[in-house]
């Protein structure tokens, strides 16, 4: 049984939109050459989407290990050119993944830190 508690429906028109672990998702198929990625379906609105949709790795052409390595280097403070040389990708690729990860991090921050703590 797949653990889908970290996922939620991504259809903004669905009543279950954004509710993690609501039990409305199921795995309909697996894709990519090694069948490691799951296609998810919402029982409520019937939407289907990749488990990677909404993540910095969605639509990635780099192997996952290399994409994660790019983001690790950036998170540790390596510059775009240095990261590109170390990982073996172009600086444009590093910049593109950085922007995608930044947008994702902003959305996650806004979800997890919805309310600032009150001043004492
Ligand atoms: Zn839905």
PDB file of C-alpha atoms and ligand atoms in Angstrom:
ATOM      1  CA  UNK A   1       0.000   0.000   0.000  1.00  0.00           C
ATOM      2  CA  UNK A   2       1.406   3.368  -1.018  1.00  0.00           C
ATOM      3  CA  UNK A   3       1.719   6.062   1.632  1.00  0.00           C
ATOM      4  CA  UNK A   4      -0.036   9.080   0.131  1.00  0.00           C
ATOM      5  CA  UNK A   5      -0.361  11.099   3.356  1.00  0.00           C
ATOM      6  CA  UNK A   6       2.042  13.781   2.083  1.00  0.00           C
ATOM      7  CA  UNK A   7       0.009  14.421  -1.062  1.00  0.00           C
ATOM      8  CA  UNK A   8      -3.149  16.388  -1.708  1.00  0.00           C
ATOM      9  CA  UNK A   9      -5.419  17.167  -4.641  1.00  0.00           C
ATOM     10  CA  UNK A  10      -3.903  19.926  -6.764  1.00  0.00           C
ATOM     11  CA  UNK A  11      -7.128  20.943  -8.506  1.00  0.00           C
ATOM     12  CA  UNK A  12      -8.071  24.384  -7.074  1.00  0.00           C
ATOM     13  CA  UNK A  13     -11.755  23.751  -7.901  1.00  0.00           C
ATOM     14  CA  UNK A  14     -11.893  20.522  -5.848  1.00  0.00           C
ATOM     15  CA  UNK A  15     -13.429  20.569  -2.342  1.00  0.00           C
ATOM     16  CA  UNK A  16     -10.484  18.409  -1.178  1.00  0.00           C
ATOM     17  CA  UNK A  17      -7.882  20.787  -2.656  1.00  0.00           C
ATOM     18  CA  UNK A  18      -4.828  21.124  -0.432  1.00  0.00           C
ATOM     19  CA  UNK A  19      -6.006  18.662   2.240  1.00  0.00           C
ATOM     20  CA  UNK A  20      -3.122  16.283   2.871  1.00  0.00           C
ATOM     21  CA  UNK A  21      -3.906  12.749   3.936  1.00  0.00           C
ATOM     22  CA  UNK A  22      -7.651  13.175   3.254  1.00  0.00           C
ATOM     23  CA  UNK A  23      -7.880   9.664   1.791  1.00  0.00           C
ATOM     24  CA  UNK A  24      -9.159  10.917  -1.564  1.00  0.00           C
ATOM     25  CA  UNK A  25      -6.088   9.956  -3.603  1.00  0.00           C
ATOM     26  CA  UNK A  26      -5.160   6.656  -5.173  1.00  0.00           C
ATOM     27  CA  UNK A  27      -2.357   5.460  -7.440  1.00  0.00           C
ATOM     28  CA  UNK A  28      -3.650   4.798 -10.950  1.00  0.00           C
ATOM     29  CA  UNK A  29      -0.388   3.926 -12.679  1.00  0.00           C
ATOM     30  CA  UNK A  30       3.362   4.221 -12.580  1.00  0.00           C
ATOM     31  CA  UNK A  31       5.502   5.820 -15.237  1.00  0.00           C
ATOM     32  CA  UNK A  32       9.067   6.645 -16.329  1.00  0.00           C
ATOM     33  CA  UNK A  33      11.442   3.924 -17.517  1.00  0.00           C
ATOM     34  CA  UNK A  34      11.829   2.253 -14.109  1.00  0.00           C
ATOM     35  CA  UNK A  35       8.162   2.783 -13.102  1.00  0.00           C
ATOM     36  CA  UNK A  36       9.269   4.659 -10.007  1.00  0.00           C
ATOM     37  CA  UNK A  37       6.934   7.651 -10.374  1.00  0.00           C
ATOM     38  CA  UNK A  38       3.260   7.444  -9.533  1.00  0.00           C
ATOM     39  CA  UNK A  39       0.264   8.939 -11.267  1.00  0.00           C
ATOM     40  CA  UNK A  40      -2.327   9.942  -8.657  1.00  0.00           C
ATOM     41  CA  UNK A  41      -6.087  10.347  -8.999  1.00  0.00           C
ATOM     42  CA  UNK A  42      -8.501  12.257  -6.795  1.00  0.00           C
ATOM     43  CA  UNK A  43     -11.731  10.356  -6.087  1.00  0.00           C
ATOM     44  CA  UNK A  44     -13.577  13.596  -5.425  1.00  0.00           C
ATOM     45  CA  UNK A  45     -12.900  15.539  -8.648  1.00  0.00           C
ATOM     46  CA  UNK A  46     -11.414  12.741 -10.790  1.00  0.00           C
ATOM     47  CA  UNK A  47      -8.288  14.828 -11.530  1.00  0.00           C
ATOM     48  CA  UNK A  48      -5.123  12.930 -12.369  1.00  0.00           C
ATOM     49  CA  UNK A  49      -1.656  14.307 -11.778  1.00  0.00           C
ATOM     50  CA  UNK A  50       1.930  13.205 -11.307  1.00  0.00           C
ATOM     51  CA  UNK A  51       3.205  12.860  -7.765  1.00  0.00           C
ATOM     52  CA  UNK A  52       5.923  15.309  -8.844  1.00  0.00           C
ATOM     53  CA  UNK A  53       3.533  18.061  -9.938  1.00  0.00           C
ATOM     54  CA  UNK A  54       4.117  21.171  -7.892  1.00  0.00           C
ATOM     55  CA  UNK A  55       7.655  20.140  -6.935  1.00  0.00           C
ATOM     56  CA  UNK A  56      10.958  21.466  -8.301  1.00  0.00           C
ATOM     57  CA  UNK A  57      11.492  18.072  -9.974  1.00  0.00           C
ATOM     58  CA  UNK A  58       8.298  18.207 -12.075  1.00  0.00           C
ATOM     59  CA  UNK A  59       9.287  18.152 -15.742  1.00  0.00           C
ATOM     60  CA  UNK A  60      12.930  17.624 -14.822  1.00  0.00           C
ATOM     61  CA  UNK A  61      15.124  16.145 -17.518  1.00  0.00           C
ATOM     62  CA  UNK A  62      18.068  15.635 -15.181  1.00  0.00           C
ATOM     63  CA  UNK A  63      18.384  12.380 -13.281  1.00  0.00           C
ATOM     64  CA  UNK A  64      16.843  12.892  -9.824  1.00  0.00           C
ATOM     65  CA  UNK A  65      20.201  12.423  -8.086  1.00  0.00           C
ATOM     66  CA  UNK A  66      21.780  15.159 -10.176  1.00  0.00           C
ATOM     67  CA  UNK A  67      18.882  17.587  -9.683  1.00  0.00           C
ATOM     68  CA  UNK A  68      18.966  17.014  -5.919  1.00  0.00           C
ATOM     69  CA  UNK A  69      22.735  17.504  -5.959  1.00  0.00           C
ATOM     70  CA  UNK A  70      22.286  20.873  -7.701  1.00  0.00           C
ATOM     71  CA  UNK A  71      19.845  21.961  -4.998  1.00  0.00           C
ATOM     72  CA  UNK A  72      22.099  20.696  -2.185  1.00  0.00           C
ATOM     73  CA  UNK A  73      24.999  22.741  -3.504  1.00  0.00           C
ATOM     74  CA  UNK A  74      22.844  25.862  -3.815  1.00  0.00           C
ATOM     75  CA  UNK A  75      21.406  25.349  -0.322  1.00  0.00           C
ATOM     76  CA  UNK A  76      24.947  25.149   1.068  1.00  0.00           C
ATOM     77  CA  UNK A  77      25.786  28.504  -0.459  1.00  0.00           C
ATOM     78  CA  UNK A  78      27.696  27.485  -3.579  1.00  0.00           C
ATOM     79  CA  UNK A  79      27.315  29.943  -6.416  1.00  0.00           C
ATOM     80  CA  UNK A  80      25.609  29.162  -9.699  1.00  0.00           C
ATOM     81  CA  UNK A  81      28.849  28.785 -11.697  1.00  0.00           C
ATOM     82  CA  UNK A  82      30.592  26.740  -8.981  1.00  0.00           C
ATOM     83  CA  UNK A  83      27.580  24.438  -8.603  1.00  0.00           C
ATOM     84  CA  UNK A  84      27.422  23.945 -12.360  1.00  0.00           C
ATOM     85  CA  UNK A  85      31.081  22.945 -12.485  1.00  0.00           C
ATOM     86  CA  UNK A  86      30.828  20.604  -9.482  1.00  0.00           C
ATOM     87  CA  UNK A  87      27.683  18.806 -10.648  1.00  0.00           C
ATOM     88  CA  UNK A  88      28.440  18.893 -14.351  1.00  0.00           C
ATOM     89  CA  UNK A  89      25.497  20.958 -15.613  1.00  0.00           C
ATOM     90  CA  UNK A  90      25.264  24.396 -17.209  1.00  0.00           C
ATOM     91  CA  UNK A  91      24.837  27.489 -15.079  1.00  0.00           C
ATOM     92  CA  UNK A  92      21.508  28.102 -16.819  1.00  0.00           C
ATOM     93  CA  UNK A  93      20.341  24.720 -15.538  1.00  0.00           C
ATOM     94  CA  UNK A  94      21.454  25.601 -12.009  1.00  0.00           C
ATOM     95  CA  UNK A  95      19.631  28.936 -12.216  1.00  0.00           C
ATOM     96  CA  UNK A  96      16.447  27.287 -13.531  1.00  0.00           C
ATOM     97  CA  UNK A  97      16.378  24.680 -10.742  1.00  0.00           C
ATOM     98  CA  UNK A  98      17.107  27.371  -8.158  1.00  0.00           C
ATOM     99  CA  UNK A  99      14.134  29.432  -9.331  1.00  0.00           C
ATOM    100  CA  UNK A 100      11.850  26.374  -9.296  1.00  0.00           C
ATOM    101  CA  UNK A 101      13.012  25.405  -5.805  1.00  0.00           C
ATOM    102  CA  UNK A 102      12.596  28.976  -4.597  1.00  0.00           C
ATOM    103  CA  UNK A 103       8.987  29.161  -5.806  1.00  0.00           C
ATOM    104  CA  UNK A 104       8.266  25.799  -4.192  1.00  0.00           C
ATOM    105  CA  UNK A 105       9.884  26.854  -0.898  1.00  0.00           C
ATOM    106  CA  UNK A 106       7.846  30.073  -0.861  1.00  0.00           C
ATOM    107  CA  UNK A 107       4.607  28.159  -1.329  1.00  0.00           C
ATOM    108  CA  UNK A 108       5.544  25.663   1.375  1.00  0.00           C
ATOM    109  CA  UNK A 109       6.505  28.458   3.751  1.00  0.00           C
ATOM    110  CA  UNK A 110       3.194  30.222   3.173  1.00  0.00           C
ATOM    111  CA  UNK A 111       1.348  26.955   3.865  1.00  0.00           C
ATOM    112  CA  UNK A 112       3.284  25.971   6.990  1.00  0.00           C
ATOM    113  CA  UNK A 113       3.725  29.440   8.491  1.00  0.00           C
ATOM    114  CA  UNK A 114       0.274  30.818   7.811  1.00  0.00           C
ATOM    115  CA  UNK A 115       0.116  32.804  11.026  1.00  0.00           C
ATOM    116  CA  UNK A 116       3.021  34.590  12.659  1.00  0.00           C
ATOM    117  CA  UNK A 117       3.322  34.182  16.425  1.00  0.00           C
ATOM    118  CA  UNK A 118       1.854  37.155  18.309  1.00  0.00           C
ATOM    119  CA  UNK A 119       4.174  39.684  19.885  1.00  0.00           C
ATOM    120  CA  UNK A 120       4.500  39.249  23.666  1.00  0.00           C
TER     121      UNK A 120
HETATM  122 ZN1  LIG B   1      -9.713  16.642  -6.255  1.00  0.00          ZN
END
